[in-house]
XYZ file of C-alpha atoms in Angstrom:
186
model
C -22.258 -27.366 76.679
C -20.863 -25.300 73.813
C -19.847 -21.675 74.094
C -22.427 -19.333 72.531
C -21.458 -17.242 69.509
C -20.283 -13.711 70.193
C -22.994 -12.259 67.957
C -25.891 -14.744 67.701
C -28.612 -14.142 65.137
C -32.085 -15.442 64.413
C -30.635 -18.348 62.414
C -28.828 -19.554 65.538
C -32.112 -19.499 67.453
C -33.758 -21.538 64.686
C -30.890 -24.044 64.821
C -31.443 -24.483 68.555
C -35.203 -24.863 68.127
C -34.683 -27.469 65.382
C -32.365 -29.428 67.700
C -34.983 -29.185 70.431
C -37.672 -30.456 68.033
C -35.583 -33.597 67.441
C -35.416 -34.362 71.172
C -39.051 -33.933 72.217
C -41.054 -37.028 73.025
C -44.670 -36.194 72.260
C -46.620 -34.625 69.436
C -47.824 -31.941 71.847
C -44.242 -30.953 72.707
C -43.295 -30.992 69.026
C -46.250 -28.714 68.269
C -45.122 -26.299 71.003
C -41.626 -26.140 69.510
C -43.119 -25.550 66.046
C -45.240 -22.699 67.435
C -42.093 -21.193 68.966
C -40.412 -21.410 65.554
C -43.384 -19.672 63.906
C -43.286 -16.933 66.546
C -39.543 -16.521 66.013
C -40.001 -16.229 62.240
C -42.766 -13.640 62.710
C -40.674 -11.646 65.189
C -37.669 -11.715 62.850
C -39.482 -9.964 60.011
C -37.977 -6.580 59.326
C -38.041 -3.911 56.653
C -34.923 -5.320 54.980
C -35.216 -7.783 52.119
C -32.170 -9.839 53.144
C -31.120 -11.700 56.260
C -34.517 -13.055 57.222
C -35.523 -16.571 58.160
C -37.905 -17.975 55.542
C -40.012 -20.821 56.918
C -43.125 -22.391 55.439
C -44.801 -21.895 52.060
C -48.247 -20.313 51.734
C -50.456 -18.541 49.171
C -48.452 -15.328 49.429
C -45.274 -17.267 48.621
C -47.019 -18.933 45.677
C -48.143 -15.536 44.354
C -44.599 -14.177 44.694
C -43.244 -17.233 42.858
C -45.814 -16.725 40.093
C -44.802 -13.092 39.674
C -41.082 -13.936 39.611
C -41.691 -16.691 37.091
C -43.698 -14.380 34.862
C -41.084 -11.611 34.997
C -38.327 -14.003 33.967
C -40.589 -15.789 31.462
C -41.824 -12.897 29.337
C -38.440 -12.441 27.619
C -38.391 -16.176 26.878
C -41.833 -15.985 25.286
C -40.893 -13.183 22.916
C -37.385 -14.410 22.115
C -37.003 -16.452 18.926
C -34.035 -18.324 20.366
C -36.345 -20.276 22.652
C -37.873 -22.076 19.648
C -34.444 -22.734 18.127
C -33.165 -24.364 21.302
C -36.424 -26.321 21.588
C -35.918 -27.696 18.054
C -32.365 -28.689 18.998
C -33.628 -30.490 22.108
C -36.131 -32.504 20.049
C -33.215 -33.841 18.005
C -31.071 -34.394 21.130
C -33.283 -35.728 23.979
C -30.408 -36.258 26.459
C -29.787 -32.505 26.405
C -33.484 -31.908 27.065
C -33.415 -34.193 30.111
C -30.114 -32.697 31.277
C -31.503 -29.179 31.016
C -34.609 -30.146 32.971
C -32.496 -31.716 35.731
C -30.164 -28.713 35.716
C -33.160 -26.409 36.224
C -34.271 -28.406 39.245
C -30.775 -28.350 40.745
C -30.340 -24.649 39.981
C -33.634 -23.779 41.655
C -32.686 -25.896 44.675
C -29.390 -24.066 44.836
C -31.025 -20.644 44.713
C -33.441 -21.586 47.481
C -31.280 -23.611 49.838
C -27.577 -23.269 49.002
C -26.882 -19.733 47.756
C -27.689 -18.323 51.206
C -29.612 -15.370 49.781
C -31.997 -15.838 52.702
C -32.014 -18.294 55.591
C -34.562 -20.669 54.028
C -35.737 -23.486 56.302
C -37.733 -26.561 55.288
C -40.965 -26.804 57.240
C -42.928 -29.489 55.376
C -41.897 -32.041 52.778
C -44.120 -33.638 50.164
C -43.980 -37.427 50.445
C -41.386 -36.907 53.179
C -38.784 -35.989 50.558
C -39.391 -32.853 48.463
C -39.536 -29.489 50.282
C -42.893 -27.808 49.668
C -41.204 -24.497 48.687
C -39.117 -26.252 46.005
C -42.128 -28.174 44.678
C -44.144 -24.948 44.606
C -41.517 -22.927 42.749
C -40.933 -25.700 40.205
C -44.584 -26.525 39.543
C -45.653 -22.871 39.357
C -42.879 -21.989 36.907
C -43.459 -25.084 34.745
C -47.211 -24.471 34.531
C -46.612 -20.764 33.886
C -44.250 -21.675 31.024
C -46.945 -23.889 29.475
C -49.664 -21.245 29.846
C -47.526 -18.315 28.692
C -46.067 -20.008 25.614
C -49.442 -21.482 24.629
C -51.447 -18.291 25.196
C -48.981 -16.192 23.220
C -48.950 -18.647 20.315
C -45.280 -19.545 20.753
C -45.969 -23.296 20.814
C -48.388 -25.569 19.032
C -49.545 -28.720 20.743
C -49.905 -30.390 17.317
C -46.248 -31.350 17.872
C -46.115 -32.200 21.588
C -42.403 -33.022 21.638
C -41.507 -29.592 20.242
C -43.954 -27.904 22.612
C -42.512 -29.662 25.673
C -38.960 -28.891 24.538
C -39.829 -25.187 24.257
C -41.470 -25.277 27.681
C -38.297 -26.769 29.185
C -36.183 -24.016 27.597
C -38.431 -21.319 29.081
C -38.615 -23.215 32.379
C -34.899 -22.683 33.121
C -35.048 -18.936 33.856
C -38.667 -19.088 34.992
C -37.822 -21.539 37.789
C -35.024 -19.243 38.974
C -37.427 -16.297 38.783
C -39.986 -18.217 40.827
C -37.413 -19.025 43.502
C -36.127 -15.455 43.698
C -39.624 -13.989 43.577
C -40.586 -16.214 46.478
C -37.663 -15.626 48.847
C -36.570 -12.042 48.152
C -39.601 -10.357 49.743
C -38.673 -12.301 52.877
C -41.954 -14.005 53.719
């Protein structure tokens, strides 16, 4: 048995519960461990915005992601440079694809690597994509489409230009969605 840390925190408790979840034999036992993890996450909530365990993704998280995406997206909608970069991407599709992939990696990094919060994956879509990541990306992409279209910044008469502009706006909006979701600590 390993020696416990001198100053254990809630993340250490989650690590132990996750290890326990891997060793249980029945669905009923697994459900009990998951309930203990939910209780731990609820008990860990404090007044501070940092240092909390973030687990699960619900409507409140989606609303926070929407707000963060909108706050980071408004400057992109009013900035003329967005259209210029979009025009460049139409002429250089590899850069468009690279920027889209970069946005996905950047958002993943903000959520799971940067250690802004202790973000845990509870459910995966198709057993692969964390629900929080899929939520932040889809919310910010759809918000980019709606915002740029509603404000007359893109015309769908030229779909390639419209999509390129959406991808340009999507970069900061996806980061805003991720930060908006995890910073409140829910």
